[in-house]
Coordinates of C-alpha atoms in Angstrom, one line a residue:
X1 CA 6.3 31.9 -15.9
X2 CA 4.6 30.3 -18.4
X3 CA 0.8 28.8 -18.0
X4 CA -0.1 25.5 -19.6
X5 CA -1.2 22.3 -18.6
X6 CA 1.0 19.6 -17.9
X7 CA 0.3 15.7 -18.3
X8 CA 2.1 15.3 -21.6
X9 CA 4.8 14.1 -20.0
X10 CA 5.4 11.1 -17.6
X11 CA 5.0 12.2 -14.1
X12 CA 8.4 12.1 -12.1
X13 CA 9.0 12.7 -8.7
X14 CA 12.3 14.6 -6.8
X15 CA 14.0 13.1 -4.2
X16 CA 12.1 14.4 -0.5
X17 CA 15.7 16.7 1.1
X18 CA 13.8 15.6 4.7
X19 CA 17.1 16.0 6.5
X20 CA 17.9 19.4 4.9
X21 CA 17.6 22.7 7.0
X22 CA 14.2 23.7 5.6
X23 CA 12.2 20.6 5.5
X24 CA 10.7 20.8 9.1
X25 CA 10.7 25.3 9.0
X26 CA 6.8 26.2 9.7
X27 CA 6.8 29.1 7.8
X28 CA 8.4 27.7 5.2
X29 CA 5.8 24.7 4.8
X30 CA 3.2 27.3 5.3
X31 CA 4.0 29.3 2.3
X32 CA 4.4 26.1 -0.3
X33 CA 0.9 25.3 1.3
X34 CA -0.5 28.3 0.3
X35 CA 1.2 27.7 -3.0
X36 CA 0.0 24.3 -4.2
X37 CA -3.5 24.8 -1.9
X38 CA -4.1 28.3 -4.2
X39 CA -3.5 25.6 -7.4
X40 CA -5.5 23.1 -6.1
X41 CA -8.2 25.8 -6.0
X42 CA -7.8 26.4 -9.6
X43 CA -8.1 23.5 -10.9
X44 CA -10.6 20.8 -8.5
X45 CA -9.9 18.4 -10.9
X46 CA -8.8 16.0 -7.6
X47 CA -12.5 16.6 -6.5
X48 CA -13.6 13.0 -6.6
X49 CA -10.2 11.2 -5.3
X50 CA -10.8 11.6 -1.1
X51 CA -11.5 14.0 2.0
X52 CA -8.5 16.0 1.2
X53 CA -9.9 18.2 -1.9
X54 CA -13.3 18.6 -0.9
X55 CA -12.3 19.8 2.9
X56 CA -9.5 22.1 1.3
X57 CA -12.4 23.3 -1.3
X58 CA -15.3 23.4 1.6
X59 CA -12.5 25.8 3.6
X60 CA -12.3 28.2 0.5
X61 CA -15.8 28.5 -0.6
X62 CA -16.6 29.5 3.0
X63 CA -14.0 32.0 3.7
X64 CA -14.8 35.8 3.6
X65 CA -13.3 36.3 0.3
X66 CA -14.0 32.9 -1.4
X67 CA -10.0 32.5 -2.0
X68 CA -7.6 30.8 -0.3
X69 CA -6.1 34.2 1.3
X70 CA -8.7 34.3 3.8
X71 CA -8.6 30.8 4.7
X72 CA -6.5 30.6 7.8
X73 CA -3.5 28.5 8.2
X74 CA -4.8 26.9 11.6
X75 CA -7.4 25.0 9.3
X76 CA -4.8 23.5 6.8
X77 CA -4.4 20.2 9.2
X78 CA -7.8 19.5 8.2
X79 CA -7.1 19.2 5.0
X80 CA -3.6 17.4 5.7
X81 CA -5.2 14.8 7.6
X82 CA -7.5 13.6 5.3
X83 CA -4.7 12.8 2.7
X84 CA -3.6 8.5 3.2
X85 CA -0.9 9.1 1.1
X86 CA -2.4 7.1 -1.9
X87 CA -0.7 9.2 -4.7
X88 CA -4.0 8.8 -7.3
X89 CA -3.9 12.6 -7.3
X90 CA -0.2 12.6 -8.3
X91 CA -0.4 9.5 -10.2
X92 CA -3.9 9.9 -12.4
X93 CA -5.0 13.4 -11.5
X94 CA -2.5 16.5 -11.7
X95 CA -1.9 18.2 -14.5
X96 CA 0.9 20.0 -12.9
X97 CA 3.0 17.5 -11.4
X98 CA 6.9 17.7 -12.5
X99 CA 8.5 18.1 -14.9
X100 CA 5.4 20.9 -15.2
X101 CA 7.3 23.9 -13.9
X102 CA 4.5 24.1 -11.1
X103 CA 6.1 21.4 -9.2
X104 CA 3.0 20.0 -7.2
X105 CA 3.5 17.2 -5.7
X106 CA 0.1 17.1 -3.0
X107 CA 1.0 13.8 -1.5
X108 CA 4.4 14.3 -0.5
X109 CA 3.4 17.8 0.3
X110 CA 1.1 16.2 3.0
X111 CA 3.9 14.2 3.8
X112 CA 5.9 16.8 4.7
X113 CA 3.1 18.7 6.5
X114 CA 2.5 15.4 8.3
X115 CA 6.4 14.9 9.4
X116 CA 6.5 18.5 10.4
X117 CA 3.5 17.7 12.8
X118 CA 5.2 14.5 14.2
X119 CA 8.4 16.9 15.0
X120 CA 6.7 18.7 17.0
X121 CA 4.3 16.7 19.0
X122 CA 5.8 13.0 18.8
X123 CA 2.5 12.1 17.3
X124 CA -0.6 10.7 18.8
X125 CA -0.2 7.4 21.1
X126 CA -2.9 5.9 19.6
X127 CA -1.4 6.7 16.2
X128 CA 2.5 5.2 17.4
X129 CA 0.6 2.3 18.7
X130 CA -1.2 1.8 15.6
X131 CA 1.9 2.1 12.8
X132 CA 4.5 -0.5 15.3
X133 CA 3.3 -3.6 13.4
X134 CA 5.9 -5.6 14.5
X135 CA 5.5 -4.5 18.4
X136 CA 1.5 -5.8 17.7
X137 CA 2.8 -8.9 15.8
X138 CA 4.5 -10.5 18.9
X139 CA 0.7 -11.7 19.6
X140 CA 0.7 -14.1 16.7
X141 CA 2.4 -17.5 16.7
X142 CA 1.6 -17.7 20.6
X143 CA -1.6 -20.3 19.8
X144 CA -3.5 -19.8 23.7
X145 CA -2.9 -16.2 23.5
X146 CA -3.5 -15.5 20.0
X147 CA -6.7 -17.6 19.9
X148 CA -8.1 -15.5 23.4
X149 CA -7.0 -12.0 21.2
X150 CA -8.9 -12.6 18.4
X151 CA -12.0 -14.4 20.5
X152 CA -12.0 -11.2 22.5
X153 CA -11.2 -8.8 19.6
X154 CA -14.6 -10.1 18.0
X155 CA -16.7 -9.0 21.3
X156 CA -18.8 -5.9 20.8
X157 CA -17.3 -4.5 24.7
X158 CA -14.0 -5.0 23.7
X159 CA -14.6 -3.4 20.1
X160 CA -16.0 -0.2 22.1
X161 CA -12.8 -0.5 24.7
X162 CA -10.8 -0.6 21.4
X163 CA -12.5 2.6 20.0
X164 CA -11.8 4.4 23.3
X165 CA -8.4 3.8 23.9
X166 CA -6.9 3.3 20.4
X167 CA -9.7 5.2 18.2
X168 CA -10.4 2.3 15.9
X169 CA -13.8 2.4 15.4
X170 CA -15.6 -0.7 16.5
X171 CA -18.0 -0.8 13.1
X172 CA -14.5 -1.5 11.2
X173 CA -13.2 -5.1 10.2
X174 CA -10.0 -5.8 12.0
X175 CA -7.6 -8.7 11.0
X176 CA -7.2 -11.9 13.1
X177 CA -4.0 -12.8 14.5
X178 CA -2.3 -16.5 13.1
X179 CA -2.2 -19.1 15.5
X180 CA 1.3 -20.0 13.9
X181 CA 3.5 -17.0 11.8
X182 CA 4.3 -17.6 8.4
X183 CA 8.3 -17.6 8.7
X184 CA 8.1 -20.4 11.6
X185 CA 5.9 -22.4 9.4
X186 CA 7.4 -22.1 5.6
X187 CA 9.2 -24.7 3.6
X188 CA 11.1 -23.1 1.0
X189 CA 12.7 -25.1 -1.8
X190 CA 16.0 -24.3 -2.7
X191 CA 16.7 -27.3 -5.2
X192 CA 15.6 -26.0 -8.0
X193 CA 18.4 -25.3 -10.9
X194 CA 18.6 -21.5 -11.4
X195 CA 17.5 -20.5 -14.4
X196 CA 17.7 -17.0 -15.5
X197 CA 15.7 -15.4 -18.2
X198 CA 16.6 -12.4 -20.2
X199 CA 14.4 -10.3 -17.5
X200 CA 14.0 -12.1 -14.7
X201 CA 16.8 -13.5 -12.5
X202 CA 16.1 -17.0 -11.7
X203 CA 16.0 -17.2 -7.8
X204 CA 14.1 -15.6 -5.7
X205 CA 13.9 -13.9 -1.7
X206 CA 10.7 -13.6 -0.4
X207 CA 10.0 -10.4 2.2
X208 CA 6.9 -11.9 3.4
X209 CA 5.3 -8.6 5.3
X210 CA 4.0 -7.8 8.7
X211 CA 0.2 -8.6 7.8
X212 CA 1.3 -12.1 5.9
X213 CA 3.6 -13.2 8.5
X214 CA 1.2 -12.1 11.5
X215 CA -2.3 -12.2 10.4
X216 CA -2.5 -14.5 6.9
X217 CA 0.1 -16.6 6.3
X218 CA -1.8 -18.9 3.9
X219 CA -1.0 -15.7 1.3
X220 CA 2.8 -16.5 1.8
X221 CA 2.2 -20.4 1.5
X222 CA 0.6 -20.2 -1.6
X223 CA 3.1 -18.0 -2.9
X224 CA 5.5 -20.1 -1.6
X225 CA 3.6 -23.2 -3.6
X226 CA 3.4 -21.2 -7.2
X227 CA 7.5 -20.7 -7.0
X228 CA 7.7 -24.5 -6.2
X229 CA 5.6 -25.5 -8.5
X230 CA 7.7 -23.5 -11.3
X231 CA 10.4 -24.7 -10.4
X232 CA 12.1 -21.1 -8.8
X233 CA 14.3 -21.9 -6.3
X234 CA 13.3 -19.1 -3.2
X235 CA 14.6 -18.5 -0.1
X236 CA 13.4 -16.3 3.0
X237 CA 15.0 -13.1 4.0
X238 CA 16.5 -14.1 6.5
X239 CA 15.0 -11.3 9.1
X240 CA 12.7 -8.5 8.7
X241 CA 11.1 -5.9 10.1
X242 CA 8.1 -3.4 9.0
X243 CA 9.0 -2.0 5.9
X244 CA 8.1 1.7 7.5
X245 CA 4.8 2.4 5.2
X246 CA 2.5 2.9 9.1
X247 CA 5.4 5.2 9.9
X248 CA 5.9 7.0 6.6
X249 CA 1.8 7.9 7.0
X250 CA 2.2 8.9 10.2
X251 CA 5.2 11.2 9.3
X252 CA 7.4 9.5 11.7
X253 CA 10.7 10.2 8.7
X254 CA 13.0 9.0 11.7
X255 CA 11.3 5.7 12.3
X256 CA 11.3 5.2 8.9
X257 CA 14.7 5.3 9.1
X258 CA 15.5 3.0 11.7
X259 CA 13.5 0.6 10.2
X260 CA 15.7 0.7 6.6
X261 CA 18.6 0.6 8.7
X262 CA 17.1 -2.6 9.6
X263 CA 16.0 -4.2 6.5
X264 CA 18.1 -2.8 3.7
X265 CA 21.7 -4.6 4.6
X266 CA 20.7 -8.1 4.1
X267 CA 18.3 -7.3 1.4
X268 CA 21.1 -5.5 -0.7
X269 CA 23.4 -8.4 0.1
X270 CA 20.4 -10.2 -1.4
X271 CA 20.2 -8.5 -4.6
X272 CA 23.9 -8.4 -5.1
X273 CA 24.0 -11.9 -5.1
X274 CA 21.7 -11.7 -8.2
X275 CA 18.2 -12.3 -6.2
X276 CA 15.0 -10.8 -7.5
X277 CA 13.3 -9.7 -3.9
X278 CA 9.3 -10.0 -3.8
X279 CA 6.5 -9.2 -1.4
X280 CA 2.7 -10.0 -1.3
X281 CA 1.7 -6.8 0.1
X282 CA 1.7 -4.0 -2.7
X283 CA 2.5 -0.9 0.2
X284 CA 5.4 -2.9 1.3
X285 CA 6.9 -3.5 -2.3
X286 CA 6.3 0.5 -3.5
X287 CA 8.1 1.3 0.2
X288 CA 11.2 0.0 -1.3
X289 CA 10.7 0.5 -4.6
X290 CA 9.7 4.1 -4.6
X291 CA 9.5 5.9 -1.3
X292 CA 12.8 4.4 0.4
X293 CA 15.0 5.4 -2.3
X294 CA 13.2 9.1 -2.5
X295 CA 13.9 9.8 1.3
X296 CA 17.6 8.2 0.7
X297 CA 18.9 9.2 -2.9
X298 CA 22.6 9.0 -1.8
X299 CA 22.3 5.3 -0.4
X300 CA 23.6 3.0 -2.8
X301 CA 22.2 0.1 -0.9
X302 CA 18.7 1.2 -0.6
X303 CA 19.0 1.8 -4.6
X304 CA 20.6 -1.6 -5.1
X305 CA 17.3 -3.1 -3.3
X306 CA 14.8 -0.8 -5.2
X307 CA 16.2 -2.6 -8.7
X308 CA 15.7 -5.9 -7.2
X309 CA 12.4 -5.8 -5.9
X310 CA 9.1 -6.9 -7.7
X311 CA 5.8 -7.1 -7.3
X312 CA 4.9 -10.7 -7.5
X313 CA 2.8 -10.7 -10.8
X314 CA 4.9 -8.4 -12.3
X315 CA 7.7 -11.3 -11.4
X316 CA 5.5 -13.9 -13.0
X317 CA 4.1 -12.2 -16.3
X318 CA 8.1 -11.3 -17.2
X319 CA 8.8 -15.2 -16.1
X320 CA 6.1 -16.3 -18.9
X321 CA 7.3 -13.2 -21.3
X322 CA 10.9 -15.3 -20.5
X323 CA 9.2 -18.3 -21.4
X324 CA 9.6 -20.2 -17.9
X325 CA 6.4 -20.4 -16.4
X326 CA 4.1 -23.1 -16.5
X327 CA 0.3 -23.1 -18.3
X328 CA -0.8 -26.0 -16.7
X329 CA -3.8 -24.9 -14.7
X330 CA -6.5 -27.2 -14.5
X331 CA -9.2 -25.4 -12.4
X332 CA -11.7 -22.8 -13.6
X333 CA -12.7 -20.2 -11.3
X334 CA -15.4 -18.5 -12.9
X335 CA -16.4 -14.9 -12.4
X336 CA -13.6 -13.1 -10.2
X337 CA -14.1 -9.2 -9.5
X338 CA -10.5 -7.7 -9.3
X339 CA -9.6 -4.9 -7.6
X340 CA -6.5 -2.8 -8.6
X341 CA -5.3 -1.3 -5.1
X342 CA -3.6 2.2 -5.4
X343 CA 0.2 1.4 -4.2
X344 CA 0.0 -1.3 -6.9
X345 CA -0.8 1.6 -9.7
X346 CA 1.9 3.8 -8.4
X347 CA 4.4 1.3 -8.8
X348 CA 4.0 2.0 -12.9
X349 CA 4.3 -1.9 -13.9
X350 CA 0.9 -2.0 -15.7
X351 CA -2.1 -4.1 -14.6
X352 CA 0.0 -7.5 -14.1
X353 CA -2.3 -8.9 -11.5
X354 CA -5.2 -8.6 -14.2
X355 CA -2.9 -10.0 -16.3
X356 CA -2.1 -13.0 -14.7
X357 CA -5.8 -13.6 -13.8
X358 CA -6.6 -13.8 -17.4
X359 CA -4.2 -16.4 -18.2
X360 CA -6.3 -19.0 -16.4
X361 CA -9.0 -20.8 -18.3
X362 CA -12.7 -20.7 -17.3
X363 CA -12.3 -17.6 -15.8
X364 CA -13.9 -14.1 -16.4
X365 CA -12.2 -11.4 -14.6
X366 CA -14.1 -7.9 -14.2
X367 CA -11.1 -5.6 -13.0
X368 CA -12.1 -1.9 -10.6
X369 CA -9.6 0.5 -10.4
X370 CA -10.3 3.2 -7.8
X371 CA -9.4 3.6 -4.6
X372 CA -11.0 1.3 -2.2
X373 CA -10.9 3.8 0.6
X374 CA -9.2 1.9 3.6
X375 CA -5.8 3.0 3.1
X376 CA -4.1 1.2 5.8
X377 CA -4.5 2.2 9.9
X378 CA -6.2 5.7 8.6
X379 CA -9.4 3.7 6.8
X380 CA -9.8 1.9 10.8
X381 CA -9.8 5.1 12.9
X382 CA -13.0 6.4 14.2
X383 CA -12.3 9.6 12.8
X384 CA -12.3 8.5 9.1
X385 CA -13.8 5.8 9.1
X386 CA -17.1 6.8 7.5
X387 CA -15.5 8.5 5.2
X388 CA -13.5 5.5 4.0
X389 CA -16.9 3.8 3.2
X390 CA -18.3 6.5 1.5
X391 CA -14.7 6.6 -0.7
X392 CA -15.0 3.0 -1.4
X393 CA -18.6 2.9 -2.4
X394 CA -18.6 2.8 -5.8
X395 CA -15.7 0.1 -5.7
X396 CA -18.3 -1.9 -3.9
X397 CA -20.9 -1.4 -6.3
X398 CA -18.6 -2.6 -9.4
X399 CA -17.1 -5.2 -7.5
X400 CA -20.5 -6.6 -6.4
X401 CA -22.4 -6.0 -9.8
X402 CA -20.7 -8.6 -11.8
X403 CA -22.5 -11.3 -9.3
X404 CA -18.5 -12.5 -9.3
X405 CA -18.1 -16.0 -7.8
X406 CA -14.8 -14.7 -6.1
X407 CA -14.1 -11.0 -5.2
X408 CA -9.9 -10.1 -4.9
X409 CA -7.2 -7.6 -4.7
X410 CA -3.3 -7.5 -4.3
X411 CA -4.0 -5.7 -1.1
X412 CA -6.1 -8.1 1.5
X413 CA -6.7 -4.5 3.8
X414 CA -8.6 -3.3 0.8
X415 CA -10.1 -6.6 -0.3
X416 CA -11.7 -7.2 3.4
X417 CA -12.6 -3.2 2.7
X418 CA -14.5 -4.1 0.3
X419 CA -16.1 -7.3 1.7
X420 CA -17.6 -5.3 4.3
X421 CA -18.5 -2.7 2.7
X422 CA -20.9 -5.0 0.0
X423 CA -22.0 -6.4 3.1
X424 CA -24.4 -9.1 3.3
X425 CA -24.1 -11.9 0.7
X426 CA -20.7 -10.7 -0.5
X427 CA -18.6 -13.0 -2.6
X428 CA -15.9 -14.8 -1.3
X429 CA -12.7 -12.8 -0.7
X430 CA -9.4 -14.5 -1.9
X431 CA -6.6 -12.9 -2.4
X432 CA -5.1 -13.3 -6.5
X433 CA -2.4 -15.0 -5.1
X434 CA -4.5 -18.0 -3.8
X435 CA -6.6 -17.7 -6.5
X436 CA -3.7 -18.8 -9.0
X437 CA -2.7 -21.5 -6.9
X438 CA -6.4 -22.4 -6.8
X439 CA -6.1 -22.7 -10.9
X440 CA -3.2 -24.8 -10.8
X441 CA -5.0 -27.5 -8.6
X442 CA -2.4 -27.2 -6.3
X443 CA -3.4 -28.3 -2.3

């Protein structure tokens, strides 16, 4: 076999065979473990990225022979559960991913390592609890109950109940619930002539997500508002559940599964009828454009979806590339510190948030692009949650040392991250969705 570096060529990934007979075999993982792990050791180029490298590193360096062949294979969860699935290794890191004939691919490695786990054990209760955001979601919309959650959720007793029975710690900032869901509450405008560029089709669905339907529907609103305003007739899909990201980190492959089954017939009857499909959460768009169709190659539906989905700047800067979206903004917004969340850089469609931003007049945008650290439920649990504010410090500090008048990012987990974690004084979070309709004056 030859030896060279890789990363001359654009990183591609193979589909994951997680139904085939070798997938869940222990001995089996254990051996491409020790395969990629003795890489990994080679290189420590991923040093920097999160827990994962450093613990698998730390587990080396103290072993009897200071190689990985007296590092025992009890310790490897360690490492394993320190990786949030953020692909930056994969995506920015690696020199060996494929085509490099080394084949590493760490984070679905971990993924597999993680699903293997869930086989066997059915997974932590805290951790099914924690990844069924639909099951928690039945609290919002319910105004008595979901104003006495959130009054309570904010009480240092129940924060400490919360870190005892569910392992969230009670230091980490936790999302209200909505008083009234987004889908009960949206108006979407269908009037609008259709009117198709040569890369964007000319209607739109909107998946609106677990966290903007349950916890900040004003994200979907304003959405919902920069559409209207262009004149882009949108309409809802007409049910949804979780797109399967909480599952996917937990390694639950089978409740990812029953969740597609779910959402992928009415969104492929969607895109065959010519509609581009958007979301406002970043994880939930690369769940169908990248990790759905790598656990289901063979389903033409699932693939039908993944070429009608978009991210909802990259929607916008091909609309104005078509020539069909409106410059009109009449509100300048200053300094804004943008934060480029990872599942938006794996989704290999450029920096089109940033983009967007720097359409709008009167306004300075100062963009970060490292991981924040949260990374979904894992950046929450007692467990890790130090260690996602020590990953996410130096975001803070470049975020903070613009003295921005607005702080943002695609993905509002990371963005209230990142609030917290600049602490007192911090600038005011909006997300760039809200920030655009801001510019346009719109109320």
């Amino acid at each position: 076999m030859a030896v060279r570096e890789g990363s001359l060529q654009a990183p591609t990934r193979h589909p994951i065979d997680w139904r085939g007979g070798e997938f869940y075999d222990e001995d089996k993982l254990g051996g491409e473990l020790d395969r990629v792990f003795n890489i990994c050791h080679g290189c420590r180029r991923c040093v920097s990225l999160c827990g994962a490298f450093p613990t698998l590193f730390d587990l080396v360096d103290a072993s009897a022979s200071g190689e990985l062949d007296t590092v025992s294979r009890s310790d490897y969860p360690k490492v394993v559960d320190q990786c949030y699935l953020c692909d930056m290794c994969f995506m920015t890191k690696c020199p060996y991913v494929p085509p490099h004939e080394w084949n590493v691919d760490f984070p679905h490695l971990m993924l597999r390592a993680k699903a293997v786990e869930f086989r066997r054990t059915g997974g932590r209760w805290r951790d099914r609890v924690l990844s069924s955001t639909d099951a928690l979601g039945h609290l919002a919309g319910i105004p008595v109950v979901t104003q006495t959650v959130n009054t309570v959720n904010r009480s240092a007793p129940a924060r400490r109940a919360v870190e005892a029975v569910l392992g969230v710690d009670r230091k980490a900032w936790r999302p209200d619930y909505a008083v009234r869901k987004f889908r009960s509450s949206a108006h979407t405008d269908h009037a609008p002539t259709v009117r198709d560029g040569q890369r964007t089709p000319g209607k739109l669905a909107l998946f609106s997500t677990c966290y903007v339907n349950c916890n900040e529907p004003a994200i979907g609103h304003d959405l919902l508002k920069i559409f209207a305003h262009n004149q882009i007739p949108v309409t809802l899909v007409e049910r949804e559940a979780c797109c399967g990201m909480p599952k996917l980190e937990l390694g639950d492959l089978e409740g990812v599964a029953r969740l597609k089954n779910s959402n992928i017939p009415q969104l492929a009857r969607l895109a065959g009828e010519g509609y581009a499909i958007v979301s406002a959460v970043p994880s939930c768009t690369l769940m169908f454009k990248q990790e759905l169709p790598l656990l289901f190659p063979d389903d033409a539906d699932v693939q039908a979806v993944r070429s009608a989905f978009w991210d909802p700047f990259e929607y916008l800067a091909a609309r104005r590339r078509d020539g069909l979206i409106r410059t009109d903004f009449t509100r300048p917004l200053g300094r804004v510190s943008y934060h480029v969340p990872c599942h938006g850089r794996v989704q290999n469609i450029g920096r089109k948030t940033e983009e967007v931003l720097k359409w709008l007049p009167g306004t300075e945008v100062t963009t970060v692009e490292r991981c924040s650290g949260h990374a979904g439920t894992w950046g929450v649990k007692k467990r890790f949650h130090a260690t996602a504010m020590k990953i996410g410090r130096p975001v803070f500090r470049a975020m903070s040392e613009a003295q921005p008048d607005f702080i943002s990012s695609d993905c509002q987990l990371a963005g209230h991250h990142i609030e917290q974690g600049i602490g007192q004084g911090a600038p005011k979070l909006v997300h760039p969705i809200t920030l655009v309709r801001m510019a346009y004056g719109l109320e």
